[in-house]
């Protein structure tokens, strides 16, 4: 089937596809068209990676637009949203506008109504529905990418409920779900009332196998010799072999999956010895330039270690990296400049990073509930293996697991190589997931009674799968009791109505338990409940229905969460064109003594913040700190005899201390060393804290609690990463924490000063960087920001250098606005 033979697409699209090299549709794409894809029929496409799922989505969206509709493309990751937007922008020549939105959870995204294709994360779509985005009602096609992630306990329920809401709002909505091959694709299709296209076809050969001894044993019975010399490890031998095996005049790159960040960094460092000798002179030059870019992103050891590895042609990739780090590594790997990437499983979650050879070095990871190292799911391993080989880039793909003995080799073949992926199972019935979605369902008007709520939930995947009809009802009743006890909803018989604060909690995209924790903490500080809106016994109610203590996530699970949820749930400032100077100005009557640490600790106690782990020796250190600063906490410190609660309190304190250090201008490298985290972790915590503090500010204002001014100041200090005296300066776009300190030390203390002070002083404080200085002056409102014929004031430069925070070895910035 040729693209030009397709009907129902904008004129010229078929010709454009053929010009791109799509002479004929792949078999799964042809099956999708035959199943009614271009006629508005629902479809589930469960096919392997690289088998053309994206074009299936594009054909559905383009046909919907040709019929006069609007298309929504839901992705699991913010990074993937940017990638897909860039990919879809090639259709702009046909008059199709593409927009992307991933943050700012309090906005309705009204500007998106002018777009033909909207790319968003599931969390963002959920928030848009909660905030009443008017264009949601006009959608005619929704594509859910990586729909098998409904199986994920953290993000799956949001995707599941969001799809149910979209289909409820738009009964004629075309739903197209893209999935990896899973064990129950037919069940997903049944849930979505969709036709199923299920295939194991790939455009190029993918062979899976196990390396044992001196050879790879593949699933088709073939064998390829890859000798491992005495004292050598399997992974370096496999990486070197791929680089030495030339196809189309070049060697193959490798993607190595390991089970922890530390292992990723260590492996990349060692594999640099394999890649370095195989680089050309031109590649060495380009990699040195790339390494310099990476060093400019952050001044941490992680950034330096990554740059060193990249200069040798290798790299590591994990959630501890800053988003800029990950983007630079992914782009260079796709361009075949970086020859080998060592990654945690987060890289298998959809971002386009193909390799000639995928090496699954670690197929077990630590699981606290399991009590040790647990084998990965077959689906997860298959997702990793699917990164091997991409059309137009590789003539074939190889996925290799490693075995030390014949018994392990047999186990790997049985468990992974020959096995089908597990069925996808809904995680919606867990109480933490239902808390937020039940309140949002009621607040958004999708249900106004218990019966109506259960009827809505009957449209979810969970309802399709469960054999226990009472399970969901029982958990729902427990959640309703909790929400009522905390004044988030009111019940009159079977009738359910969200209260004013319940509507606010839903709109702010908070877990209701996070909101209850914040309200209780602020009330404990002595804030008056002027409006009488909140239950004075809410503290007891909150604890009564709190879930039982749950085991902490494993290091690798936390890494996945950081890369997905924290990357997607920070408050994005510029997404919907919001102005950075639009903070509310709520008048204050009294000002309770709320310290920044106390406020940071309060948000770090909420379920919406992933706390730092207590490592060896931390408990003693933070116990001492806890009692030293006990008066600053907003709430009663648990007894040391309550082991789980007390350790959770200390973990929140450790996380709060990281935020306090950030807001005190502590150098990022020092923070990374002190807390054992990467720049991506610091920035993820900062983004999440800024969002939660903004939500707390809104809650305090609406309920009538005092302390709004202190909350706002604490939020801004986290957002900009500065002490109190730099808040005004750091609020000027492009200034950031380090430049603000340099300007301040040179005598420029406010944006008003930037408009009036001699330009030579500004130029001197900013190390003679004219373009940077002009941009800052313009953003501060200077009437004439030009620096023509202006010479830098040397005394200002000296003062700025002498007074700047220690460790300021460059002019790179690191305020929250720069992370978006």
PDB file of N, CA, C and O in Angstrom, residues 404-462:
ATOM      1  N   UNK A 404      27.297 -16.154  32.896  1.00  0.00           N
ATOM      2  CA  UNK A 404      28.608 -16.640  33.336  1.00  0.00           C
ATOM      3  C   UNK A 404      28.720 -18.156  33.237  1.00  0.00           C
ATOM      4  O   UNK A 404      29.814 -18.703  33.279  1.00  0.00           O
ATOM      5  N   UNK A 405      27.564 -18.826  33.160  1.00  0.00           N
ATOM      6  CA  UNK A 405      27.583 -20.288  33.099  1.00  0.00           C
ATOM      7  C   UNK A 405      26.413 -20.771  32.254  1.00  0.00           C
ATOM      8  O   UNK A 405      25.493 -20.012  31.937  1.00  0.00           O
ATOM      9  N   UNK A 406      26.440 -22.030  31.897  1.00  0.00           N
ATOM     10  CA  UNK A 406      25.423 -22.584  31.008  1.00  0.00           C
ATOM     11  C   UNK A 406      24.046 -22.599  31.660  1.00  0.00           C
ATOM     12  O   UNK A 406      23.018 -22.437  30.992  1.00  0.00           O
ATOM     13  N   UNK A 407      24.007 -22.783  32.975  1.00  0.00           N
ATOM     14  CA  UNK A 407      22.720 -22.798  33.681  1.00  0.00           C
ATOM     15  C   UNK A 407      22.040 -21.434  33.574  1.00  0.00           C
ATOM     16  O   UNK A 407      20.827 -21.338  33.329  1.00  0.00           O
ATOM     17  N   UNK A 408      22.814 -20.350  33.771  1.00  0.00           N
ATOM     18  CA  UNK A 408      22.260 -19.003  33.647  1.00  0.00           C
ATOM     19  C   UNK A 408      21.830 -18.725  32.214  1.00  0.00           C
ATOM     20  O   UNK A 408      20.798 -18.088  31.972  1.00  0.00           O
ATOM     21  N   UNK A 409      22.608 -19.200  31.249  1.00  0.00           N
ATOM     22  CA  UNK A 409      22.239 -18.998  29.845  1.00  0.00           C
ATOM     23  C   UNK A 409      20.878 -19.631  29.564  1.00  0.00           C
ATOM     24  O   UNK A 409      20.009 -19.013  28.923  1.00  0.00           O
ATOM     25  N   UNK A 410      20.666 -20.837  30.048  1.00  0.00           N
ATOM     26  CA  UNK A 410      19.385 -21.506  29.837  1.00  0.00           C
ATOM     27  C   UNK A 410      18.249 -20.706  30.499  1.00  0.00           C
ATOM     28  O   UNK A 410      17.159 -20.562  29.930  1.00  0.00           O
ATOM     29  N   UNK A 411      18.514 -20.193  31.699  1.00  0.00           N
ATOM     30  CA  UNK A 411      17.495 -19.416  32.402  1.00  0.00           C
ATOM     31  C   UNK A 411      17.135 -18.147  31.624  1.00  0.00           C
ATOM     32  O   UNK A 411      15.959 -17.786  31.516  1.00  0.00           O
ATOM     33  N   UNK A 412      18.139 -17.468  31.070  1.00  0.00           N
ATOM     34  CA  UNK A 412      17.889 -16.231  30.330  1.00  0.00           C
ATOM     35  C   UNK A 412      17.091 -16.492  29.056  1.00  0.00           C
ATOM     36  O   UNK A 412      16.228 -15.685  28.680  1.00  0.00           O
ATOM     37  N   UNK A 413      17.366 -17.597  28.392  1.00  0.00           N
ATOM     38  CA  UNK A 413      16.573 -17.936  27.209  1.00  0.00           C
ATOM     39  C   UNK A 413      15.113 -18.184  27.596  1.00  0.00           C
ATOM     40  O   UNK A 413      14.184 -17.696  26.926  1.00  0.00           O
ATOM     41  N   UNK A 414      14.910 -18.917  28.673  1.00  0.00           N
ATOM     42  CA  UNK A 414      13.547 -19.243  29.090  1.00  0.00           C
ATOM     43  C   UNK A 414      12.809 -18.015  29.618  1.00  0.00           C
ATOM     44  O   UNK A 414      11.633 -17.800  29.321  1.00  0.00           O
ATOM     45  N   UNK A 415      13.511 -17.202  30.407  1.00  0.00           N
ATOM     46  CA  UNK A 415      12.865 -16.073  31.088  1.00  0.00           C
ATOM     47  C   UNK A 415      12.622 -14.892  30.145  1.00  0.00           C
ATOM     48  O   UNK A 415      11.616 -14.181  30.279  1.00  0.00           O
ATOM     49  N   UNK A 416      13.544 -14.655  29.190  1.00  0.00           N
ATOM     50  CA  UNK A 416      13.481 -13.438  28.392  1.00  0.00           C
ATOM     51  C   UNK A 416      13.471 -13.662  26.874  1.00  0.00           C
ATOM     52  O   UNK A 416      12.632 -13.111  26.168  1.00  0.00           O
ATOM     53  N   UNK A 417      14.426 -14.430  26.362  1.00  0.00           N
ATOM     54  CA  UNK A 417      14.604 -14.517  24.916  1.00  0.00           C
ATOM     55  C   UNK A 417      13.413 -15.197  24.256  1.00  0.00           C
ATOM     56  O   UNK A 417      12.883 -14.722  23.233  1.00  0.00           O
ATOM     57  N   UNK A 418      12.955 -16.294  24.830  1.00  0.00           N
ATOM     58  CA  UNK A 418      11.850 -17.050  24.228  1.00  0.00           C
ATOM     59  C   UNK A 418      10.503 -16.698  24.841  1.00  0.00           C
ATOM     60  O   UNK A 418       9.472 -17.201  24.400  1.00  0.00           O
ATOM     61  N   UNK A 419      10.480 -15.862  25.858  1.00  0.00           N
ATOM     62  CA  UNK A 419       9.250 -15.605  26.613  1.00  0.00           C
ATOM     63  C   UNK A 419       8.442 -14.454  26.020  1.00  0.00           C
ATOM     64  O   UNK A 419       8.994 -13.526  25.428  1.00  0.00           O
ATOM     65  N   UNK A 420       7.140 -14.519  26.177  1.00  0.00           N
ATOM     66  CA  UNK A 420       6.266 -13.408  25.824  1.00  0.00           C
ATOM     67  C   UNK A 420       6.209 -12.422  26.987  1.00  0.00           C
ATOM     68  O   UNK A 420       6.368 -12.808  28.149  1.00  0.00           O
ATOM     69  N   UNK A 421       5.959 -11.162  26.650  1.00  0.00           N
ATOM     70  CA  UNK A 421       5.848 -10.146  27.697  1.00  0.00           C
ATOM     71  C   UNK A 421       4.630 -10.402  28.570  1.00  0.00           C
ATOM     72  O   UNK A 421       3.628 -10.976  28.125  1.00  0.00           O
ATOM     73  N   UNK A 422       4.726  -9.971  29.823  1.00  0.00           N
ATOM     74  CA  UNK A 422       3.628 -10.155  30.760  1.00  0.00           C
ATOM     75  C   UNK A 422       2.410  -9.325  30.345  1.00  0.00           C
ATOM     76  O   UNK A 422       2.527  -8.333  29.632  1.00  0.00           O
ATOM     77  N   UNK A 423       1.231  -9.707  30.813  1.00  0.00           N
ATOM     78  CA  UNK A 423       0.052  -8.863  30.578  1.00  0.00           C
ATOM     79  C   UNK A 423       0.141  -7.565  31.367  1.00  0.00           C
ATOM     80  O   UNK A 423       0.745  -7.512  32.438  1.00  0.00           O
ATOM     81  N   UNK A 424      -0.432  -6.508  30.826  1.00  0.00           N
ATOM     82  CA  UNK A 424      -0.502  -5.209  31.491  1.00  0.00           C
ATOM     83  C   UNK A 424      -1.656  -5.236  32.483  1.00  0.00           C
ATOM     84  O   UNK A 424      -2.762  -5.659  32.149  1.00  0.00           O
ATOM     85  N   UNK A 425      -1.397  -4.782  33.719  1.00  0.00           N
ATOM     86  CA  UNK A 425      -2.426  -4.789  34.754  1.00  0.00           C
ATOM     87  C   UNK A 425      -2.628  -3.383  35.312  1.00  0.00           C
ATOM     88  O   UNK A 425      -1.670  -2.670  35.598  1.00  0.00           O
ATOM     89  N   UNK A 426      -3.874  -2.985  35.473  1.00  0.00           N
ATOM     90  CA  UNK A 426      -4.197  -1.673  36.031  1.00  0.00           C
ATOM     91  C   UNK A 426      -3.768  -1.582  37.488  1.00  0.00           C
ATOM     92  O   UNK A 426      -3.870  -2.544  38.245  1.00  0.00           O
ATOM     93  N   UNK A 427      -3.282  -0.387  37.874  1.00  0.00           N
ATOM     94  CA  UNK A 427      -2.894  -0.132  39.265  1.00  0.00           C
ATOM     95  C   UNK A 427      -3.830   0.886  39.918  1.00  0.00           C
ATOM     96  O   UNK A 427      -3.497   1.481  40.940  1.00  0.00           O
ATOM     97  N   UNK A 428      -5.005   1.081  39.328  1.00  0.00           N
ATOM     98  CA  UNK A 428      -5.895   2.148  39.779  1.00  0.00           C
ATOM     99  C   UNK A 428      -6.464   1.919  41.168  1.00  0.00           C
ATOM    100  O   UNK A 428      -6.761   2.883  41.882  1.00  0.00           O
ATOM    101  N   UNK A 429      -6.632   0.670  41.575  1.00  0.00           N
ATOM    102  CA  UNK A 429      -7.321   0.403  42.834  1.00  0.00           C
ATOM    103  C   UNK A 429      -6.467   0.664  44.067  1.00  0.00           C
ATOM    104  O   UNK A 429      -6.937   0.479  45.186  1.00  0.00           O
ATOM    105  N   UNK A 430      -5.230   1.108  43.899  1.00  0.00           N
ATOM    106  CA  UNK A 430      -4.405   1.468  45.056  1.00  0.00           C
ATOM    107  C   UNK A 430      -4.920   2.781  45.641  1.00  0.00           C
ATOM    108  O   UNK A 430      -5.235   3.721  44.908  1.00  0.00           O
ATOM    109  N   UNK A 431      -5.015   2.863  46.962  1.00  0.00           N
ATOM    110  CA  UNK A 431      -5.605   4.045  47.596  1.00  0.00           C
ATOM    111  C   UNK A 431      -4.905   5.355  47.237  1.00  0.00           C
ATOM    112  O   UNK A 431      -5.571   6.356  46.956  1.00  0.00           O
ATOM    113  N   UNK A 432      -3.557   5.420  47.216  1.00  0.00           N
ATOM    114  CA  UNK A 432      -2.922   6.697  46.859  1.00  0.00           C
ATOM    115  C   UNK A 432      -3.335   7.184  45.475  1.00  0.00           C
ATOM    116  O   UNK A 432      -3.505   8.389  45.262  1.00  0.00           O
ATOM    117  N   UNK A 433      -3.489   6.272  44.519  1.00  0.00           N
ATOM    118  CA  UNK A 433      -3.895   6.680  43.170  1.00  0.00           C
ATOM    119  C   UNK A 433      -5.331   7.177  43.167  1.00  0.00           C
ATOM    120  O   UNK A 433      -5.659   8.190  42.543  1.00  0.00           O
ATOM    121  N   UNK A 434      -6.202   6.475  43.877  1.00  0.00           N
ATOM    122  CA  UNK A 434      -7.614   6.854  43.864  1.00  0.00           C
ATOM    123  C   UNK A 434      -7.879   8.164  44.601  1.00  0.00           C
ATOM    124  O   UNK A 434      -8.819   8.881  44.259  1.00  0.00           O
ATOM    125  N   UNK A 435      -7.072   8.484  45.620  1.00  0.00           N
ATOM    126  CA  UNK A 435      -7.302   9.718  46.380  1.00  0.00           C
ATOM    127  C   UNK A 435      -7.439  10.922  45.464  1.00  0.00           C
ATOM    128  O   UNK A 435      -8.392  11.681  45.514  1.00  0.00           O
ATOM    129  N   UNK A 436      -6.435  11.088  44.623  1.00  0.00           N
ATOM    130  CA  UNK A 436      -6.426  12.273  43.767  1.00  0.00           C
ATOM    131  C   UNK A 436      -7.446  12.168  42.640  1.00  0.00           C
ATOM    132  O   UNK A 436      -8.092  13.153  42.284  1.00  0.00           O
ATOM    133  N   UNK A 437      -7.634  10.964  42.086  1.00  0.00           N
ATOM    134  CA  UNK A 437      -8.512  10.854  40.927  1.00  0.00           C
ATOM    135  C   UNK A 437      -9.995  10.851  41.303  1.00  0.00           C
ATOM    136  O   UNK A 437     -10.828  11.333  40.527  1.00  0.00           O
ATOM    137  N   UNK A 438     -10.331  10.359  42.475  1.00  0.00           N
ATOM    138  CA  UNK A 438     -11.720  10.439  42.927  1.00  0.00           C
ATOM    139  C   UNK A 438     -12.112  11.901  43.158  1.00  0.00           C
ATOM    140  O   UNK A 438     -13.172  12.354  42.707  1.00  0.00           O
ATOM    141  N   UNK A 439     -11.257  12.647  43.853  1.00  0.00           N
ATOM    142  CA  UNK A 439     -11.563  14.062  44.095  1.00  0.00           C
ATOM    143  C   UNK A 439     -11.664  14.823  42.774  1.00  0.00           C
ATOM    144  O   UNK A 439     -12.594  15.612  42.567  1.00  0.00           O
ATOM    145  N   UNK A 440     -10.735  14.584  41.866  1.00  0.00           N
ATOM    146  CA  UNK A 440     -10.754  15.293  40.586  1.00  0.00           C
ATOM    147  C   UNK A 440     -11.984  14.921  39.772  1.00  0.00           C
ATOM    148  O   UNK A 440     -12.568  15.771  39.082  1.00  0.00           O
ATOM    149  N   UNK A 441     -12.398  13.663  39.831  1.00  0.00           N
ATOM    150  CA  UNK A 441     -13.581  13.227  39.082  1.00  0.00           C
ATOM    151  C   UNK A 441     -14.828  13.948  39.574  1.00  0.00           C
ATOM    152  O   UNK A 441     -15.676  14.374  38.783  1.00  0.00           O
ATOM    153  N   UNK A 442     -14.919  14.123  40.894  1.00  0.00           N
ATOM    154  CA  UNK A 442     -16.076  14.832  41.462  1.00  0.00           C
ATOM    155  C   UNK A 442     -15.975  16.330  41.196  1.00  0.00           C
ATOM    156  O   UNK A 442     -16.934  16.970  40.752  1.00  0.00           O
ATOM    157  N   UNK A 443     -14.793  16.902  41.428  1.00  0.00           N
ATOM    158  CA  UNK A 443     -14.617  18.348  41.251  1.00  0.00           C
ATOM    159  C   UNK A 443     -14.794  18.769  39.794  1.00  0.00           C
ATOM    160  O   UNK A 443     -15.237  19.886  39.520  1.00  0.00           O
ATOM    161  N   UNK A 444     -14.448  17.880  38.861  1.00  0.00           N
ATOM    162  CA  UNK A 444     -14.547  18.211  37.435  1.00  0.00           C
ATOM    163  C   UNK A 444     -15.931  17.944  36.869  1.00  0.00           C
ATOM    164  O   UNK A 444     -16.167  18.171  35.675  1.00  0.00           O
ATOM    165  N   UNK A 445     -16.839  17.437  37.706  1.00  0.00           N
ATOM    166  CA  UNK A 445     -18.205  17.230  37.254  1.00  0.00           C
ATOM    167  C   UNK A 445     -18.465  15.917  36.549  1.00  0.00           C
ATOM    168  O   UNK A 445     -19.527  15.737  35.941  1.00  0.00           O
ATOM    169  N   UNK A 446     -17.530  14.974  36.625  1.00  0.00           N
ATOM    170  CA  UNK A 446     -17.741  13.689  35.963  1.00  0.00           C
ATOM    171  C   UNK A 446     -18.611  12.757  36.809  1.00  0.00           C
ATOM    172  O   UNK A 446     -19.092  11.738  36.313  1.00  0.00           O
ATOM    173  N   UNK A 447     -18.779  13.080  38.084  1.00  0.00           N
ATOM    174  CA  UNK A 447     -19.651  12.290  38.952  1.00  0.00           C
ATOM    175  C   UNK A 447     -20.156  13.183  40.075  1.00  0.00           C
ATOM    176  O   UNK A 447     -19.415  14.030  40.593  1.00  0.00           O
ATOM    177  N   UNK A 448     -21.433  12.995  40.455  1.00  0.00           N
ATOM    178  CA  UNK A 448     -22.013  13.807  41.538  1.00  0.00           C
ATOM    179  C   UNK A 448     -22.655  12.929  42.609  1.00  0.00           C
ATOM    180  O   UNK A 448     -23.346  13.424  43.484  1.00  0.00           O
ATOM    181  N   UNK A 449     -22.415  11.629  42.509  1.00  0.00           N
ATOM    182  CA  UNK A 449     -22.925  10.702  43.511  1.00  0.00           C
ATOM    183  C   UNK A 449     -21.996   9.502  43.584  1.00  0.00           C
ATOM    184  O   UNK A 449     -21.187   9.274  42.680  1.00  0.00           O
ATOM    185  N   UNK A 450     -22.136   8.740  44.650  1.00  0.00           N
ATOM    186  CA  UNK A 450     -21.317   7.534  44.769  1.00  0.00           C
ATOM    187  C   UNK A 450     -21.620   6.586  43.622  1.00  0.00           C
ATOM    188  O   UNK A 450     -20.718   5.999  43.017  1.00  0.00           O
ATOM    189  N   UNK A 451     -22.920   6.454  43.305  1.00  0.00           N
ATOM    190  CA  UNK A 451     -23.298   5.570  42.209  1.00  0.00           C
ATOM    191  C   UNK A 451     -22.700   6.059  40.891  1.00  0.00           C
ATOM    192  O   UNK A 451     -22.172   5.276  40.093  1.00  0.00           O
ATOM    193  N   UNK A 452     -22.752   7.380  40.668  1.00  0.00           N
ATOM    194  CA  UNK A 452     -22.188   7.944  39.442  1.00  0.00           C
ATOM    195  C   UNK A 452     -20.678   7.791  39.383  1.00  0.00           C
ATOM    196  O   UNK A 452     -20.099   7.573  38.315  1.00  0.00           O
ATOM    197  N   UNK A 453     -20.029   7.898  40.551  1.00  0.00           N
ATOM    198  CA  UNK A 453     -18.580   7.741  40.618  1.00  0.00           C
ATOM    199  C   UNK A 453     -18.187   6.312  40.241  1.00  0.00           C
ATOM    200  O   UNK A 453     -17.263   6.101  39.437  1.00  0.00           O
ATOM    201  N   UNK A 454     -18.876   5.344  40.812  1.00  0.00           N
ATOM    202  CA  UNK A 454     -18.574   3.950  40.497  1.00  0.00           C
ATOM    203  C   UNK A 454     -18.898   3.637  39.038  1.00  0.00           C
ATOM    204  O   UNK A 454     -18.210   2.843  38.388  1.00  0.00           O
ATOM    205  N   UNK A 455     -19.931   4.284  38.518  1.00  0.00           N
ATOM    206  CA  UNK A 455     -20.269   4.102  37.102  1.00  0.00           C
ATOM    207  C   UNK A 455     -19.152   4.645  36.208  1.00  0.00           C
ATOM    208  O   UNK A 455     -18.789   4.036  35.205  1.00  0.00           O
ATOM    209  N   UNK A 456     -18.590   5.808  36.602  1.00  0.00           N
ATOM    210  CA  UNK A 456     -17.462   6.355  35.836  1.00  0.00           C
ATOM    211  C   UNK A 456     -16.262   5.419  35.908  1.00  0.00           C
ATOM    212  O   UNK A 456     -15.620   5.123  34.896  1.00  0.00           O
ATOM    213  N   UNK A 457     -15.937   4.942  37.108  1.00  0.00           N
ATOM    214  CA  UNK A 457     -14.789   4.063  37.275  1.00  0.00           C
ATOM    215  C   UNK A 457     -14.983   2.735  36.548  1.00  0.00           C
ATOM    216  O   UNK A 457     -14.017   2.032  36.266  1.00  0.00           O
ATOM    217  N   UNK A 458     -16.226   2.423  36.228  1.00  0.00           N
ATOM    218  CA  UNK A 458     -16.505   1.190  35.489  1.00  0.00           C
ATOM    219  C   UNK A 458     -15.998   1.278  34.049  1.00  0.00           C
ATOM    220  O   UNK A 458     -15.938   0.257  33.357  1.00  0.00           O
ATOM    221  N   UNK A 459     -15.606   2.487  33.611  1.00  0.00           N
ATOM    222  CA  UNK A 459     -15.062   2.667  32.266  1.00  0.00           C
ATOM    223  C   UNK A 459     -13.545   2.550  32.224  1.00  0.00           C
ATOM    224  O   UNK A 459     -12.935   2.819  31.182  1.00  0.00           O
ATOM    225  N   UNK A 460     -12.926   2.177  33.329  1.00  0.00           N
ATOM    226  CA  UNK A 460     -11.473   2.088  33.393  1.00  0.00           C
ATOM    227  C   UNK A 460     -10.989   0.686  33.042  1.00  0.00           C
ATOM    228  O   UNK A 460     -11.772  -0.270  33.013  1.00  0.00           O
ATOM    229  N   UNK A 461      -9.703   0.580  32.793  1.00  0.00           N
ATOM    230  CA  UNK A 461      -9.105  -0.725  32.526  1.00  0.00           C
ATOM    231  C   UNK A 461      -9.258  -1.640  33.731  1.00  0.00           C
ATOM    232  O   UNK A 461      -9.467  -2.849  33.577  1.00  0.00           O
ATOM    233  N   UNK A 462      -9.156  -1.061  34.935  1.00  0.00           N
ATOM    234  CA  UNK A 462      -9.274  -1.887  36.135  1.00  0.00           C
ATOM    235  C   UNK A 462     -10.606  -2.628  36.150  1.00  0.00           C
ATOM    236  O   UNK A 462     -10.674  -3.830  36.443  1.00  0.00           O
TER     237      UNK A 462
END
